[in-house]
Coordinates of C-alpha atoms in Angstrom, one line a residue:
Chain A
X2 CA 87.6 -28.8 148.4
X3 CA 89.1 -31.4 145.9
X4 CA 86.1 -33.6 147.0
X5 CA 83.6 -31.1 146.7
X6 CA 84.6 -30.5 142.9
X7 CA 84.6 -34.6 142.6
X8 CA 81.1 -34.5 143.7
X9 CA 80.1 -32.1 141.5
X10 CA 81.7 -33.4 138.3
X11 CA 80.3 -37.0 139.5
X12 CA 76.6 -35.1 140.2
X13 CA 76.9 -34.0 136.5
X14 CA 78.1 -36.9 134.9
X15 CA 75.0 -38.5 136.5
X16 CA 72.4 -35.8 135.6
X17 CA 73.6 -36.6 131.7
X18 CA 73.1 -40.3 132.7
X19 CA 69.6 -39.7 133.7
X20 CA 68.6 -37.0 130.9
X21 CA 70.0 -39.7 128.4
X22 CA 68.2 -42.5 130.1
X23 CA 64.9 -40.2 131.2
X24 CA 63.8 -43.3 133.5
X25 CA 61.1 -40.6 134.5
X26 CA 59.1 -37.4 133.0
X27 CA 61.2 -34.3 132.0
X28 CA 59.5 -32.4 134.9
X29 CA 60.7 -35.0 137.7
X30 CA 63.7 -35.3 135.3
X31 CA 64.3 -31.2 135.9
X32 CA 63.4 -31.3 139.4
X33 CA 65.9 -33.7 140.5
X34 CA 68.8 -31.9 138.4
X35 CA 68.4 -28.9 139.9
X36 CA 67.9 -30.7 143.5
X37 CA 71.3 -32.2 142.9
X38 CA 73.2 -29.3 142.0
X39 CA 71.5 -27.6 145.0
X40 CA 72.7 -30.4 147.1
X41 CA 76.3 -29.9 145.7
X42 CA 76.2 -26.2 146.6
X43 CA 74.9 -26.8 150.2
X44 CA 77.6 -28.7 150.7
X45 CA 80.2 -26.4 149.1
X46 CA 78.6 -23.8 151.3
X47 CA 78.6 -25.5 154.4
X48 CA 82.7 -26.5 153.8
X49 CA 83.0 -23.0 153.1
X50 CA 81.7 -21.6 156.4
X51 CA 82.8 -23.8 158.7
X52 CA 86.0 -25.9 157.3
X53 CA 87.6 -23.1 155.6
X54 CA 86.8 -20.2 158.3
X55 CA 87.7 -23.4 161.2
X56 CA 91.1 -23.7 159.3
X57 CA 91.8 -20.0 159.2
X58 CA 90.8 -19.5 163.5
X59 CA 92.6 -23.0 164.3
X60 CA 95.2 -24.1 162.0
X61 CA 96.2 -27.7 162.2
X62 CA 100.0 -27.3 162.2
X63 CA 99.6 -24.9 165.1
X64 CA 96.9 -26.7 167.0
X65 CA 97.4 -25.6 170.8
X66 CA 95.1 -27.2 173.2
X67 CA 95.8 -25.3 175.4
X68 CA 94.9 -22.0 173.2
X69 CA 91.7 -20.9 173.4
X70 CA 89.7 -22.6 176.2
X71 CA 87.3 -20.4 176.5
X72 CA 86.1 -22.2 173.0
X73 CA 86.5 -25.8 173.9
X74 CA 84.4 -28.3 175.3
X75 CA 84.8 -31.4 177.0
X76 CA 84.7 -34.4 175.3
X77 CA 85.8 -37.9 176.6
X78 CA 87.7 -35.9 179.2
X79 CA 89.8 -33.8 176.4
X80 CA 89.1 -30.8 175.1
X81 CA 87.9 -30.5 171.8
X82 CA 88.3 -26.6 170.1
X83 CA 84.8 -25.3 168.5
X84 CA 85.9 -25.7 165.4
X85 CA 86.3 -29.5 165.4
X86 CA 83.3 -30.2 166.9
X87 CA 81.3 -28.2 164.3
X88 CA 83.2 -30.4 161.8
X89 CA 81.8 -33.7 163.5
X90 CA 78.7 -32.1 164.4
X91 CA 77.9 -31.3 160.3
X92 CA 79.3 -35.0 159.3
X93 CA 77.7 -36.4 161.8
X94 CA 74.3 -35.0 161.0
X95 CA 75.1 -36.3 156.9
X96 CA 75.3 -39.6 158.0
X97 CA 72.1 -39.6 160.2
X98 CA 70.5 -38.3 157.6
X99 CA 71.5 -40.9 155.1
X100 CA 70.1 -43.3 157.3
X101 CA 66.5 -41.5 158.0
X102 CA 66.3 -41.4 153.8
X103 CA 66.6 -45.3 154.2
X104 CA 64.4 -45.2 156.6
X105 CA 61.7 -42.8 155.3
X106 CA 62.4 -44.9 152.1
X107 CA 61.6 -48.4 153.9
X108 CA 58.3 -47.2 155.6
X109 CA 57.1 -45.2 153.2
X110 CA 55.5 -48.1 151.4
X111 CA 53.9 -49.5 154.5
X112 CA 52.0 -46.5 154.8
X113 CA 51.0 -46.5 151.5
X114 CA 53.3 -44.1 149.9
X115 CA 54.7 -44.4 146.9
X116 CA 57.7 -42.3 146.3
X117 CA 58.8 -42.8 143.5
X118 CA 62.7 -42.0 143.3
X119 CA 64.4 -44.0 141.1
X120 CA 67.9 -46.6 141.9
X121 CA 70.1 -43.1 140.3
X122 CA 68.6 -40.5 142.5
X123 CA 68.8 -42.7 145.9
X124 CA 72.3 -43.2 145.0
X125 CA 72.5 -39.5 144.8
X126 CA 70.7 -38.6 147.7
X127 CA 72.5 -41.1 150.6
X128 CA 76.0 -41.3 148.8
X129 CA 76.4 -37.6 148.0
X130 CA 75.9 -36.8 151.9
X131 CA 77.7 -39.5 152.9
X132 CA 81.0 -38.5 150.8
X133 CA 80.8 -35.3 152.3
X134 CA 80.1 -36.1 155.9
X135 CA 83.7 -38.5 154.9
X136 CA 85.5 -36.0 153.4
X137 CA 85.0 -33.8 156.5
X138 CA 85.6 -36.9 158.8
X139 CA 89.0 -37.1 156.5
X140 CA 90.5 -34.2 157.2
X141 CA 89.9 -33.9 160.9
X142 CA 91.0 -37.8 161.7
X143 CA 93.7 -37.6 164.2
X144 CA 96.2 -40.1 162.6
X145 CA 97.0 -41.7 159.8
X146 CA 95.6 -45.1 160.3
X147 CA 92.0 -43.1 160.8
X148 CA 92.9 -40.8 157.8
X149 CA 93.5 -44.4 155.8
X150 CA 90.3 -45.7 156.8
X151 CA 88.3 -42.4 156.3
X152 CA 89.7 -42.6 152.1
X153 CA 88.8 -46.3 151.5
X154 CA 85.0 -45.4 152.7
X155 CA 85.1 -42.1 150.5
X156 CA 86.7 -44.4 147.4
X157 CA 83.8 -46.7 148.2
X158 CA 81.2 -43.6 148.4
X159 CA 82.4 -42.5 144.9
X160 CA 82.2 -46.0 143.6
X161 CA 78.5 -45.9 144.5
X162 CA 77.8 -42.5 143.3
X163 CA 79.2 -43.8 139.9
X164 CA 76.4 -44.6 137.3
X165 CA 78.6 -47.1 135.7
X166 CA 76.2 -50.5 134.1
X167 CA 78.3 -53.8 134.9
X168 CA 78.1 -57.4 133.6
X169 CA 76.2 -59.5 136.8
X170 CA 79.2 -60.8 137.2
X171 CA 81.2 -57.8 137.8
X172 CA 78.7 -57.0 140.0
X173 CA 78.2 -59.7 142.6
X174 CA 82.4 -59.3 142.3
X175 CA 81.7 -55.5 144.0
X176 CA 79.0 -56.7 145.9
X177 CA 81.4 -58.8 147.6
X178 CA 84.4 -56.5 147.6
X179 CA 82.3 -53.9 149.0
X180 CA 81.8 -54.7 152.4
X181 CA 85.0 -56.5 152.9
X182 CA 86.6 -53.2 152.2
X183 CA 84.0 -51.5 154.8
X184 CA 84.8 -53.7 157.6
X185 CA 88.1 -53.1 157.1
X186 CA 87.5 -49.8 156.9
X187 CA 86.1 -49.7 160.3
X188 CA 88.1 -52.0 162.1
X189 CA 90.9 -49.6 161.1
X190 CA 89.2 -46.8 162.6
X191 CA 88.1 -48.4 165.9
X192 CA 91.9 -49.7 166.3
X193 CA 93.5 -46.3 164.7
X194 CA 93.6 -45.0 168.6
X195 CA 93.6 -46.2 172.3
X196 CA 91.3 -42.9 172.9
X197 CA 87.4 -44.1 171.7
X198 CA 85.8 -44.4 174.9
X199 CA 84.5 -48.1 175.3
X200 CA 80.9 -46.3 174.8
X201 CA 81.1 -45.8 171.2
X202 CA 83.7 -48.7 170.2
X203 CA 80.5 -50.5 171.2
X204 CA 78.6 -48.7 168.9
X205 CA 81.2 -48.6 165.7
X206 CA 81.4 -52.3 166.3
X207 CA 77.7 -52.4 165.8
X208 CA 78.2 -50.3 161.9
X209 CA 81.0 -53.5 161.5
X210 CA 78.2 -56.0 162.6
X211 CA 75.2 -54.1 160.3
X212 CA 78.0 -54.4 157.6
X213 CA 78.5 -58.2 157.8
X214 CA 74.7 -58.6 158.1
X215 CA 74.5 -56.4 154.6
X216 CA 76.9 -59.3 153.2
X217 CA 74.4 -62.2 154.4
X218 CA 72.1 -60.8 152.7
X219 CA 74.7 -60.3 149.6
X220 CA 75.7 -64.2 149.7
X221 CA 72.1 -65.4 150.2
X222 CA 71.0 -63.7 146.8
X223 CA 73.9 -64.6 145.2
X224 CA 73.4 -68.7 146.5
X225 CA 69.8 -69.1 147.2
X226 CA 68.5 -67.4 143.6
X227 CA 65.9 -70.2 143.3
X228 CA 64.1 -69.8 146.7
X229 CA 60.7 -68.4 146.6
X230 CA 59.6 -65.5 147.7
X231 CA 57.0 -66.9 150.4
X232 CA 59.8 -68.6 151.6
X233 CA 62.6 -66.1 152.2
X234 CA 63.0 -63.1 155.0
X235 CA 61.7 -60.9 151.7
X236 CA 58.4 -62.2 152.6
X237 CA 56.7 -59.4 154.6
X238 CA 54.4 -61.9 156.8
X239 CA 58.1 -63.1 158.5
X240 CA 58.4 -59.4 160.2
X241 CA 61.7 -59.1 159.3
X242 CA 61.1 -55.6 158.1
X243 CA 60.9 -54.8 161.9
X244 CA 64.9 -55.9 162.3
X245 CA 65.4 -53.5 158.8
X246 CA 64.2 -50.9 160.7
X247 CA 65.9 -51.3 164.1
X248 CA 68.6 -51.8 162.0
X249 CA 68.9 -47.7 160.7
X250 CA 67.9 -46.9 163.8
X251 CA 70.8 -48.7 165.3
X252 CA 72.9 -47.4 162.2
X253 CA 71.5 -43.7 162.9
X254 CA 72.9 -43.8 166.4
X255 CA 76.4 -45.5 165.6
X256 CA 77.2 -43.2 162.9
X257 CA 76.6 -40.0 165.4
X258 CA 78.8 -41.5 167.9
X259 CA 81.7 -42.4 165.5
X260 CA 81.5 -38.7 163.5
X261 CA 81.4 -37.5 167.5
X262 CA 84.6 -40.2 168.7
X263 CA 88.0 -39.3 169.6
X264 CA 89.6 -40.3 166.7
X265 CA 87.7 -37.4 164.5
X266 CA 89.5 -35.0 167.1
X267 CA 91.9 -33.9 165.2
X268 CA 93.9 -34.3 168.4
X269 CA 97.1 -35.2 166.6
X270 CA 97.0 -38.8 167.8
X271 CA 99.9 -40.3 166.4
X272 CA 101.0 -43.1 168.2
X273 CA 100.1 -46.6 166.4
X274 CA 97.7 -48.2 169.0
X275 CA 99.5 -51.9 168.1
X276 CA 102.0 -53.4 165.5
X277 CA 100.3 -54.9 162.7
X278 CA 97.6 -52.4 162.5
X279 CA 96.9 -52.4 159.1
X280 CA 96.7 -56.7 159.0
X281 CA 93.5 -57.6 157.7
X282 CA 93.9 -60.8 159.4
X283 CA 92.2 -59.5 162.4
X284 CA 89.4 -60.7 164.8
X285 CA 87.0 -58.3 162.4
X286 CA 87.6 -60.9 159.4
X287 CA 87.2 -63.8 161.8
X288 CA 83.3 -62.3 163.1
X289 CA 82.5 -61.9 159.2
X290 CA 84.0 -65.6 157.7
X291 CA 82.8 -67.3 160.9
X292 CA 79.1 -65.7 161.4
X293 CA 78.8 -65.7 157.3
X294 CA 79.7 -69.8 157.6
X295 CA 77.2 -70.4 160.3
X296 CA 74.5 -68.5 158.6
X297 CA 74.8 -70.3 155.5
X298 CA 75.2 -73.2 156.7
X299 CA 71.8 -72.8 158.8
X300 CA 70.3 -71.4 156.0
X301 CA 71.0 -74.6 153.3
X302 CA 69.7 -77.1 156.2
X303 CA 66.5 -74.8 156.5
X304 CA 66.3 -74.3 152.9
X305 CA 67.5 -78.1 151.9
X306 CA 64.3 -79.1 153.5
X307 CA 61.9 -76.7 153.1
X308 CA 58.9 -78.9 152.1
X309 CA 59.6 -80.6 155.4
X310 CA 59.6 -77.3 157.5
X311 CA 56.6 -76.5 155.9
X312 CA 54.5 -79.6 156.7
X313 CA 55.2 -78.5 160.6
X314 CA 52.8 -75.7 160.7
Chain B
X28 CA 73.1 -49.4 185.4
X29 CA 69.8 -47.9 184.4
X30 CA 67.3 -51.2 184.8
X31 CA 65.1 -51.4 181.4
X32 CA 63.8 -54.1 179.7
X33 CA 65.9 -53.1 176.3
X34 CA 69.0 -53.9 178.2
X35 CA 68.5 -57.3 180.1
X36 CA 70.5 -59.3 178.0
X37 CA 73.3 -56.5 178.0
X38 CA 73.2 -56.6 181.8
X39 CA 73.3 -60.8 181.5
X40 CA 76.1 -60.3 179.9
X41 CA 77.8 -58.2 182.3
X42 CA 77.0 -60.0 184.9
X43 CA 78.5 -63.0 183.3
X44 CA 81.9 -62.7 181.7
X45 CA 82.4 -58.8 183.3
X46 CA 84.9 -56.4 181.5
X47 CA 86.0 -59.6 179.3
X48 CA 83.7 -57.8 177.1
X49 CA 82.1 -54.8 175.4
X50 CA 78.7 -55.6 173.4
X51 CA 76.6 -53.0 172.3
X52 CA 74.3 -52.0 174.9
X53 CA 70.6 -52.5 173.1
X54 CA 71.9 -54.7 170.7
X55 CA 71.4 -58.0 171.8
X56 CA 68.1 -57.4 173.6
X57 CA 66.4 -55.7 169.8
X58 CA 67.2 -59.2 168.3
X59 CA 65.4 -61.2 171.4
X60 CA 62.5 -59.1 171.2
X61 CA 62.6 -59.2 167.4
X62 CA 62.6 -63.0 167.2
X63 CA 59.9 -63.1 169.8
X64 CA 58.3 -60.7 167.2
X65 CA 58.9 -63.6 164.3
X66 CA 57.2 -66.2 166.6
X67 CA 54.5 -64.2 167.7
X68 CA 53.9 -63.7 164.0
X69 CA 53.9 -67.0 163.0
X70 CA 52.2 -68.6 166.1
X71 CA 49.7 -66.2 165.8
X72 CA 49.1 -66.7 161.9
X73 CA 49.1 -69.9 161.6
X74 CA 46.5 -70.1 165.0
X75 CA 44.2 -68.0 163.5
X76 CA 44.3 -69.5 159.7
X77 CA 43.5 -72.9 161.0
X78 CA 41.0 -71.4 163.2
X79 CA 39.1 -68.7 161.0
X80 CA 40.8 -69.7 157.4
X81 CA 41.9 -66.1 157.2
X82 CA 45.1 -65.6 155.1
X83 CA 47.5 -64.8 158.0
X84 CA 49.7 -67.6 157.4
X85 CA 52.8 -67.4 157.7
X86 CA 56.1 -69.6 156.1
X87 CA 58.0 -71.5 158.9
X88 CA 61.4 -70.8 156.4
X89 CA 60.3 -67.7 156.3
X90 CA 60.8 -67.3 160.0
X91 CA 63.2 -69.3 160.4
X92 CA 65.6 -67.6 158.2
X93 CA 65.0 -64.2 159.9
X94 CA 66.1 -65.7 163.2
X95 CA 69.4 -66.8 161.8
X96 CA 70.3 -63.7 160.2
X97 CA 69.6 -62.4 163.4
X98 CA 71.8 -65.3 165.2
X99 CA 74.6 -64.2 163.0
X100 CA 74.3 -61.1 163.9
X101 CA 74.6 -61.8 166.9
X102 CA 77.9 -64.4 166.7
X103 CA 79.3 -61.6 164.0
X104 CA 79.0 -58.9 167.5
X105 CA 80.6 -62.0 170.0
X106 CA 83.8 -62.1 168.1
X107 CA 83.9 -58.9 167.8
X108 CA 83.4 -57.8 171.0
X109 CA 84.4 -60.3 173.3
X110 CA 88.3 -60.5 174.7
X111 CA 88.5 -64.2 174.0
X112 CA 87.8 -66.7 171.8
X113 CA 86.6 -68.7 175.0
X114 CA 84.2 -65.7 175.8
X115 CA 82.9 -65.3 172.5
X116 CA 82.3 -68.8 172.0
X117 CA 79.9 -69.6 175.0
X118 CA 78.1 -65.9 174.3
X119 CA 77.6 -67.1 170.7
X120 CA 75.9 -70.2 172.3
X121 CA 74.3 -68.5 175.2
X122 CA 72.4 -65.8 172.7
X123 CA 71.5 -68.7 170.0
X124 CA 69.8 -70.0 172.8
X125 CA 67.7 -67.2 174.1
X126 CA 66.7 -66.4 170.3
X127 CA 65.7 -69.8 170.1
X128 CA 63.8 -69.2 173.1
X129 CA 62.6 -66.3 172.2
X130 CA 61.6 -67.6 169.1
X131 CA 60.0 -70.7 170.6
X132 CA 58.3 -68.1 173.5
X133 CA 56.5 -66.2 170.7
X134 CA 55.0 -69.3 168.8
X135 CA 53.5 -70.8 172.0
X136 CA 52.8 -67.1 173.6
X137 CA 50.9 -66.0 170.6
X138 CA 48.9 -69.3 170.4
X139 CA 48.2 -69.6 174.5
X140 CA 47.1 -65.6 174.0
X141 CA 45.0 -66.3 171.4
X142 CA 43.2 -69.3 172.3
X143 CA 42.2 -67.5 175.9
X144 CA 41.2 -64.6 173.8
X145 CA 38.6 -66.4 171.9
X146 CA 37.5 -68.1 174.8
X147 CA 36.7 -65.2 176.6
X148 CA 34.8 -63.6 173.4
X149 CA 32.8 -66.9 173.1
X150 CA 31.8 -66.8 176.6
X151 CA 30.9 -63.3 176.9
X152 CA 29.0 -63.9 173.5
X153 CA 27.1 -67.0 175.3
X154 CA 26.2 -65.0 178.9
X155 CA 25.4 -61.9 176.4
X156 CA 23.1 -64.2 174.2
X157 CA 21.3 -66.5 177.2
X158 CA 21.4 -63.7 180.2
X159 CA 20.7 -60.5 178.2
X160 CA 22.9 -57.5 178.0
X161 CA 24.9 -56.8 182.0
X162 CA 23.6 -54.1 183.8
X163 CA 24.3 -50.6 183.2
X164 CA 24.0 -51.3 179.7
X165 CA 22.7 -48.8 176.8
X166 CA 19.6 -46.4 177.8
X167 CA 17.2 -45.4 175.6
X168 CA 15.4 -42.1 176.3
X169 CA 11.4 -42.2 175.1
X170 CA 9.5 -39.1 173.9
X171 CA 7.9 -38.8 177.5
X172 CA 11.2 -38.4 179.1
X173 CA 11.1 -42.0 180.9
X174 CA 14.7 -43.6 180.2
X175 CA 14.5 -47.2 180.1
X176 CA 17.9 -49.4 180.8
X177 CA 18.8 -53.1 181.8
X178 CA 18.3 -54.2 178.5
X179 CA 17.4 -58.4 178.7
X180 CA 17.8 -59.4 175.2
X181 CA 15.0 -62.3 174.2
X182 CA 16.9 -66.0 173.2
X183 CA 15.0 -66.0 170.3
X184 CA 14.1 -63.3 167.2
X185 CA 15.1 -59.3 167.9
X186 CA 12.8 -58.7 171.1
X187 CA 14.1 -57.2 174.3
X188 CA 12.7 -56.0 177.6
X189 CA 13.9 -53.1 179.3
X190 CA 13.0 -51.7 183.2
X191 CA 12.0 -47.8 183.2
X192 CA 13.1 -44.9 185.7
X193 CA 9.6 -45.0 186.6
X194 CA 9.6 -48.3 188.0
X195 CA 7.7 -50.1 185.2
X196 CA 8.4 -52.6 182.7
X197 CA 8.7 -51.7 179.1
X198 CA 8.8 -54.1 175.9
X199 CA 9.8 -53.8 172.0
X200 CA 9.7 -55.9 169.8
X201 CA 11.9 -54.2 166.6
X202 CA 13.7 -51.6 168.7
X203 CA 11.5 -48.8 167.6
X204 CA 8.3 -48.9 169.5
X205 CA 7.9 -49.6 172.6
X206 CA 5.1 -51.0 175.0
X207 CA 4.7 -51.1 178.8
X208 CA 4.1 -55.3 179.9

């Protein structure tokens, strides 16, 4: 509930933000206030119905698995109570949804539609979801290492939905920060529990990779600001929009499976899966510095001789 | 294992360094097909803008950089998913290679495809031009009823000669009127 009122003091703040700025007409400018608000009270309605009245037929303290079978359903070979899964089924359903917005918002322009939602409202529309589908991912995380991991994405979520203006430098800082604090995130999450079913540790490994391949990305704009256009992957003749959208497909996928994985259970997993679970010196940190490395490395031999290259074709 | 063509590389895998490791299923296989996709594109571009001038061309660095994003994906998944550091190092090596190949597959695909293409539209443009239109071609139906088909297209200027249900021979000479030779 505290999280809830966060997001609706945060989707207020910003619909100041945009009636001082007006980046569009009053009409859009009323539209997309009261879209907002109506966002916030669908998801204060939907944590009302089926967190709060979840809570009151299955309180956590008294969790029986045992009680109630009639209710639960099989899941990785345990028994997850109806309540639960309702909880993973609505989170999980926020975060596919975030990614078909990206998606709708990547091919919309190919088909020649222009939808015109500003930077403020995107923010809005993925990150407001997405802290929900967390919070609810938060409170039914079956240990504390997953608990942990589930706060650092929602601190990040609020970060974004934040309509703060930065120095550039402050920014690439964040930009940097960011998904450093993701993959960490994640890693914790995947190595929270001995439970996830090699199935979907495959696929939250795949959110970790997306994430690192968000950095390249991050590090190439930062390094290669002189490259022209024609000559980077933001030129639409290299097809690399295909891989954008495989990529929230992917996403769309891995993001069901990890709402749906053991560790969002609630199954009162306590055990620590291995010491030193919170290091950050893990194999996760290794894939990021070592692919990051390579891939720039590739990238200032391609771009170090670009006329070269060129004179090929 | 369910045998498609999204999941060879996953099955490669398998079959070559067994529970030592747990990639994604699809994963590896999307970025093959999608650097074949970057190759085709630029293979097929560059054919057809040095063939026709058209503006298909595409950068080479353009290309290339999408197929190491795509091979750091794929070393970022290695690490993550392999046991080993031995195991992720010779998967790291073993997909660059297919990308590559991929990569390389789709430039020389795209430009064999191509190439055969045009060859058959020039020769089926010749035979259309020197023997006339093939059999069972379009029929025209005159205001007598007679329908007239096998169209033989003259060499030279708009004339063509076409063969009547009724046996005879019929002739036009702007595709409006026609006369029986």
């Amino acid at each position: 509930m505290i999280l809830t009122i966060i997001s609706f003091i945060v989707a207020i703040a910003t619909i100041i933000h945009v009636w001082k700025v007006r980046p569009f007409s009053t009409g859009i400018c009323v539209v997309t206030s009261i879209g907002l608000l109506l966002l916030g009270w669908i998801g204060t309605i939907i944590y009302w119905i089926y967190i709060l009245q979840g809570e009151k037929t299955s309180p956590k303290k008294t969790f029986n698995p045992t009680k109630g079978m009639e209710q639960a359903l099989q899941f990785n070979g345990e028994p997850v109570p109806k309540p639960i899964k309702l909880r993973q089924d609505i989170a999980a359903s926020l975060l596919v949804f975030t990614d078909i917005y990206w998606l709708i918002r990547l091919i919309a322009p190919l088909c020649g539609i222009n939808l015109a939602i500003s930077h403020i409202l995107d923010s809005y529309i993925v990150y407001l979801p997405f802290l929900i589908a967390w919070g609810i991912l938060c409170s039914i995380a079956s240990n504390k290492v997953s608990r942990i991991a589930s706060l650092i994405i929602i601190v990040f979520a609020l970060i974004m939905l934040m309509p703060i203006e930065t120095s550039p430098l402050t920014f690439a800082i964040f930009n940097i920060i960011k998904p450093l604090s993701l993959i960490y995130a994640y890693s914790l999450i995947i190595r929270s529990s001995n439970s996830i079913s090699n199935g979907d540790k495959s696929w939250i490994n795949t959110i970790i990779v997306f994430v690192i391949g968000g950095f390249f990305y991050t590090l190439f704009s930062l390094l290669f600001k002189d490259i022209d256009m024609q000559y980077s992957v933001t030129n639409p003749s290299s097809g690399f929009i295909l891989w954008n959208i495989i990529t929230y497909l992917f996403l769309a996928v891995a993001e069901y499976r990890m709402a749906k994985c053991a560790v969002f259970a609630d199954s009162n997993d306590s055990e620590p899966t291995s010491k030193g679970v919170y290091s950050p010196l893990n194999k996760y940190l290794a894939a990021t510095l070592i692919s990051i490395s390579t891939v720039l490395i590739l990238m200032f031999l391609v771009y170090g001789n670009v006329d070269a290259i060129e004179n090929i074709f | 294992m369910k045998k498609d063509i999204f999941t060879i590389l996953y099955r490669l895998d398998k079959k070559m360094y067994g529970e030592q490791i747990n990639p994604n299923k699809y994963m590896a296989t999307a970025t093959l097909l999608c650097c074949t996709f970057f190759g085709v594109l630029l293979g097929g571009g560059s054919f057809l803008s040095s063939m026709f001038n058209w503006e298909l061309h595409t950068s080479l660095s353009a290309s290339l950089a999408a197929v190491i994003y795509l091979v750091g994906y794929n070393i970022a998944e290695s690490i993550i998913v392999a046991d080993s550091a031995k195991v992720a190092i010779l998967r790291s090596l073993m997909i660059t290679g297919i990308l590559a190949l991929g990569f390389g597959a789709g430039v020389v695909g795209s430009v064999i495809v191509l190439a055969i293409l045009i060859i058959i539209i020039v020769f089926y443009i010749f035979f259309h031009v020197v023997f006339g239109a093939p059999k069972g071609g379009s029929k025209i139906t005159l205001n007598d009823g007679t329908v007239l088909s096998n169209k033989k297209s003259d060499l030279l200027g708009g004339g063509a000669s076409y063969k009547g249900n009724d046996g005879k021979r019929y002739r036009t000479d702007d595709g409006q009127t026609f006369r029986q030779e």
